[in-house]
């Protein structure tokens, strides 16, 4: 601190590590085949900035926690795999992604004082279980993908001075690339007489963005903007050839939550302005989809079940809250806006042939 005080801090955390289990060649004589990929990806970024100055005080705190699109968890059986064992063929992928960004800033001065925080937590890593090979015999096939995505962004900004201003924009995003997919592909040929074929996808997704702050001075302005977006989907798809089985069950489930909340307070002697805008959205791409694909050909002895449904206490929940206040001896204005939108679809579909 002196006549002019400034502090700028930036933290970036990036995770693009893959977790892959794969079978590409022939397997025969084994009592069972299990292909499992389990991965936990974590990105955490934190910043704290404080600036004190006599005439000018300024602080900026930025943090980015990013789990990138290459952070894939995948269990995969390729089209070249021919399986002739007597037991169960199981393909399982379990992915857990956690991105946390936090930025706090404060400034104080006798003249001009300003502070800003810009945290971003973003998840783009997907979870996939896929079977594209051939099975002749055995005790069934299960393809299961289970993905959990948690993105959290927190911001705090405080400013005091003759002219005091602060602003925060916290963003938590789960993109459409962070989807959960269980797939029996179009090149798959499955014959498991008298046995079950199960394709299951489950997604648990939560994006939380919160901001808080305030400004105090002769003139005070405070602006807080949290944004929470969920765009990852859950898809279970049988799109191959099933020539013999007891039954086929394709199930997709999901729980999606987008929560944006903010609190702002602005106090001044002459004029104060407080603005709070919260946006929470479950996007159209956050679809829960169970289907028998257009390339599928399915023949079973008993039933076929295609089931898509939401789970948990939240199911699809978009929640936005903007609170706070302002005060001044001469003039004061506060603007609050909260938008919550749910565009997530739940779809069960049969597009291919079933006999």
PDB file of N, CA and C in Angstrom, residues 13-53:
ATOM      1  N   UNK A  13      -5.954 -24.167 -13.048  1.00  0.00           N
ATOM      2  CA  UNK A  13      -5.762 -25.604 -12.818  1.00  0.00           C
ATOM      3  C   UNK A  13      -6.435 -26.355 -13.960  1.00  0.00           C
ATOM      4  N   UNK A  14      -5.685 -27.237 -14.611  1.00  0.00           N
ATOM      5  CA  UNK A  14      -6.171 -27.931 -15.811  1.00  0.00           C
ATOM      6  C   UNK A  14      -5.931 -29.429 -15.680  1.00  0.00           C
ATOM      7  N   UNK A  15      -6.951 -30.219 -15.982  1.00  0.00           N
ATOM      8  CA  UNK A  15      -6.839 -31.683 -15.954  1.00  0.00           C
ATOM      9  C   UNK A  15      -7.330 -32.222 -17.287  1.00  0.00           C
ATOM     10  N   UNK A  16      -6.424 -32.844 -18.047  1.00  0.00           N
ATOM     11  CA  UNK A  16      -6.774 -33.476 -19.316  1.00  0.00           C
ATOM     12  C   UNK A  16      -6.322 -34.936 -19.364  1.00  0.00           C
ATOM     13  N   UNK A  17      -6.131 -35.547 -18.206  1.00  0.00           N
ATOM     14  CA  UNK A  17      -5.668 -36.927 -18.156  1.00  0.00           C
ATOM     15  C   UNK A  17      -6.764 -37.920 -18.499  1.00  0.00           C
ATOM     16  N   UNK A  18      -6.430 -38.906 -19.351  1.00  0.00           N
ATOM     17  CA  UNK A  18      -7.391 -39.931 -19.754  1.00  0.00           C
ATOM     18  C   UNK A  18      -7.243 -41.191 -18.906  1.00  0.00           C
ATOM     19  N   UNK A  19      -8.369 -41.895 -18.769  1.00  0.00           N
ATOM     20  CA  UNK A  19      -8.387 -43.223 -18.151  1.00  0.00           C
ATOM     21  C   UNK A  19      -9.111 -44.146 -19.118  1.00  0.00           C
ATOM     22  N   UNK A  20      -8.373 -45.106 -19.701  1.00  0.00           N
ATOM     23  CA  UNK A  20      -8.933 -45.932 -20.769  1.00  0.00           C
ATOM     24  C   UNK A  20      -8.603 -47.402 -20.525  1.00  0.00           C
ATOM     25  N   UNK A  21      -9.627 -48.252 -20.596  1.00  0.00           N
ATOM     26  CA  UNK A  21      -9.452 -49.708 -20.604  1.00  0.00           C
ATOM     27  C   UNK A  21     -10.015 -50.225 -21.916  1.00  0.00           C
ATOM     28  N   UNK A  22      -9.236 -51.039 -22.637  1.00  0.00           N
ATOM     29  CA  UNK A  22      -9.619 -51.386 -24.004  1.00  0.00           C
ATOM     30  C   UNK A  22      -9.282 -52.829 -24.332  1.00  0.00           C
ATOM     31  N   UNK A  23     -10.184 -53.478 -25.042  1.00  0.00           N
ATOM     32  CA  UNK A  23      -9.942 -54.789 -25.622  1.00  0.00           C
ATOM     33  C   UNK A  23     -10.205 -54.675 -27.118  1.00  0.00           C
ATOM     34  N   UNK A  24      -9.177 -54.965 -27.928  1.00  0.00           N
ATOM     35  CA  UNK A  24      -9.319 -54.827 -29.377  1.00  0.00           C
ATOM     36  C   UNK A  24      -9.248 -56.164 -30.106  1.00  0.00           C
ATOM     37  N   UNK A  25      -8.676 -57.187 -29.471  1.00  0.00           N
ATOM     38  CA  UNK A  25      -8.484 -58.461 -30.146  1.00  0.00           C
ATOM     39  C   UNK A  25      -9.420 -59.544 -29.666  1.00  0.00           C
ATOM     40  N   UNK A  26      -9.207 -60.761 -30.161  1.00  0.00           N
ATOM     41  CA  UNK A  26     -10.067 -61.880 -29.836  1.00  0.00           C
ATOM     42  C   UNK A  26      -9.831 -62.408 -28.439  1.00  0.00           C
ATOM     43  N   UNK A  27     -10.901 -62.859 -27.800  1.00  0.00           N
ATOM     44  CA  UNK A  27     -10.836 -63.464 -26.474  1.00  0.00           C
ATOM     45  C   UNK A  27     -11.645 -64.750 -26.523  1.00  0.00           C
ATOM     46  N   UNK A  28     -11.021 -65.887 -26.204  1.00  0.00           N
ATOM     47  CA  UNK A  28     -11.746 -67.159 -26.222  1.00  0.00           C
ATOM     48  C   UNK A  28     -11.271 -68.020 -25.068  1.00  0.00           C
ATOM     49  N   UNK A  29     -12.164 -68.844 -24.575  1.00  0.00           N
ATOM     50  CA  UNK A  29     -11.818 -69.784 -23.520  1.00  0.00           C
ATOM     51  C   UNK A  29     -11.862 -69.214 -22.124  1.00  0.00           C
ATOM     52  N   UNK A  30     -11.977 -67.881 -21.967  1.00  0.00           N
ATOM     53  CA  UNK A  30     -12.036 -67.273 -20.641  1.00  0.00           C
ATOM     54  C   UNK A  30     -13.405 -67.526 -20.015  1.00  0.00           C
ATOM     55  N   UNK A  31     -13.421 -67.686 -18.684  1.00  0.00           N
ATOM     56  CA  UNK A  31     -14.699 -67.904 -18.011  1.00  0.00           C
ATOM     57  C   UNK A  31     -15.538 -66.633 -17.979  1.00  0.00           C
ATOM     58  N   UNK A  32     -14.896 -65.471 -18.072  1.00  0.00           N
ATOM     59  CA  UNK A  32     -15.627 -64.197 -18.151  1.00  0.00           C
ATOM     60  C   UNK A  32     -14.685 -63.136 -18.702  1.00  0.00           C
ATOM     61  N   UNK A  33     -15.270 -62.010 -19.114  1.00  0.00           N
ATOM     62  CA  UNK A  33     -14.497 -60.855 -19.570  1.00  0.00           C
ATOM     63  C   UNK A  33     -15.042 -59.605 -18.894  1.00  0.00           C
ATOM     64  N   UNK A  34     -14.167 -58.888 -18.203  1.00  0.00           N
ATOM     65  CA  UNK A  34     -14.528 -57.636 -17.541  1.00  0.00           C
ATOM     66  C   UNK A  34     -13.577 -56.543 -17.994  1.00  0.00           C
ATOM     67  N   UNK A  35     -14.146 -55.480 -18.529  1.00  0.00           N
ATOM     68  CA  UNK A  35     -13.363 -54.321 -18.958  1.00  0.00           C
ATOM     69  C   UNK A  35     -13.851 -53.132 -18.139  1.00  0.00           C
ATOM     70  N   UNK A  36     -12.978 -52.584 -17.302  1.00  0.00           N
ATOM     71  CA  UNK A  36     -13.376 -51.545 -16.349  1.00  0.00           C
ATOM     72  C   UNK A  36     -12.435 -50.360 -16.416  1.00  0.00           C
ATOM     73  N   UNK A  37     -13.006 -49.157 -16.528  1.00  0.00           N
ATOM     74  CA  UNK A  37     -12.239 -47.908 -16.428  1.00  0.00           C
ATOM     75  C   UNK A  37     -12.869 -47.061 -15.336  1.00  0.00           C
ATOM     76  N   UNK A  38     -12.049 -46.669 -14.361  1.00  0.00           N
ATOM     77  CA  UNK A  38     -12.524 -45.837 -13.255  1.00  0.00           C
ATOM     78  C   UNK A  38     -11.569 -44.666 -13.101  1.00  0.00           C
ATOM     79  N   UNK A  39     -12.096 -43.454 -13.193  1.00  0.00           N
ATOM     80  CA  UNK A  39     -11.238 -42.282 -13.126  1.00  0.00           C
ATOM     81  C   UNK A  39     -11.847 -41.167 -12.306  1.00  0.00           C
ATOM     82  N   UNK A  40     -10.992 -40.494 -11.526  1.00  0.00           N
ATOM     83  CA  UNK A  40     -11.392 -39.320 -10.753  1.00  0.00           C
ATOM     84  C   UNK A  40     -10.525 -38.149 -11.182  1.00  0.00           C
ATOM     85  N   UNK A  41     -11.158 -37.125 -11.730  1.00  0.00           N
ATOM     86  CA  UNK A  41     -10.447 -35.935 -12.188  1.00  0.00           C
ATOM     87  C   UNK A  41     -10.837 -34.746 -11.320  1.00  0.00           C
ATOM     88  N   UNK A  42      -9.826 -34.036 -10.825  1.00  0.00           N
ATOM     89  CA  UNK A  42     -10.065 -32.912  -9.922  1.00  0.00           C
ATOM     90  C   UNK A  42      -9.220 -31.717 -10.346  1.00  0.00           C
ATOM     91  N   UNK A  43      -9.867 -30.567 -10.453  1.00  0.00           N
ATOM     92  CA  UNK A  43      -9.154 -29.313 -10.733  1.00  0.00           C
ATOM     93  C   UNK A  43      -9.633 -28.274  -9.726  1.00  0.00           C
ATOM     94  N   UNK A  44      -8.679 -27.664  -9.000  1.00  0.00           N
ATOM     95  CA  UNK A  44      -9.007 -26.675  -7.973  1.00  0.00           C
ATOM     96  C   UNK A  44      -8.121 -25.452  -8.145  1.00  0.00           C
ATOM     97  N   UNK A  45      -8.742 -24.277  -8.230  1.00  0.00           N
ATOM     98  CA  UNK A  45      -7.997 -23.026  -8.369  1.00  0.00           C
ATOM     99  C   UNK A  45      -8.556 -22.010  -7.383  1.00  0.00           C
ATOM    100  N   UNK A  46      -7.650 -21.368  -6.620  1.00  0.00           N
ATOM    101  CA  UNK A  46      -8.071 -20.404  -5.613  1.00  0.00           C
ATOM    102  C   UNK A  46      -7.184 -19.164  -5.671  1.00  0.00           C
ATOM    103  N   UNK A  47      -7.795 -17.992  -5.535  1.00  0.00           N
ATOM    104  CA  UNK A  47      -7.044 -16.737  -5.471  1.00  0.00           C
ATOM    105  C   UNK A  47      -7.648 -15.836  -4.406  1.00  0.00           C
ATOM    106  N   UNK A  48      -6.758 -15.075  -3.748  1.00  0.00           N
ATOM    107  CA  UNK A  48      -7.163 -14.053  -2.787  1.00  0.00           C
ATOM    108  C   UNK A  48      -6.291 -12.823  -3.015  1.00  0.00           C
ATOM    109  N   UNK A  49      -6.932 -11.669  -3.216  1.00  0.00           N
ATOM    110  CA  UNK A  49      -6.195 -10.446  -3.517  1.00  0.00           C
ATOM    111  C   UNK A  49      -6.678  -9.319  -2.612  1.00  0.00           C
ATOM    112  N   UNK A  50      -5.710  -8.554  -2.072  1.00  0.00           N
ATOM    113  CA  UNK A  50      -6.019  -7.407  -1.217  1.00  0.00           C
ATOM    114  C   UNK A  50      -5.182  -6.227  -1.682  1.00  0.00           C
ATOM    115  N   UNK A  51      -5.832  -5.071  -1.901  1.00  0.00           N
ATOM    116  CA  UNK A  51      -5.125  -3.871  -2.316  1.00  0.00           C
ATOM    117  C   UNK A  51      -5.503  -2.687  -1.452  1.00  0.00           C
ATOM    118  N   UNK A  52      -4.490  -1.940  -0.960  1.00  0.00           N
ATOM    119  CA  UNK A  52      -4.708  -0.750  -0.129  1.00  0.00           C
ATOM    120  C   UNK A  52      -3.870   0.385  -0.702  1.00  0.00           C
ATOM    121  N   UNK A  53      -4.498   1.519  -0.959  1.00  0.00           N
ATOM    122  CA  UNK A  53      -3.788   2.669  -1.507  1.00  0.00           C
ATOM    123  C   UNK A  53      -4.350   3.967  -0.983  1.00  0.00           C
TER     124      UNK A  53
END
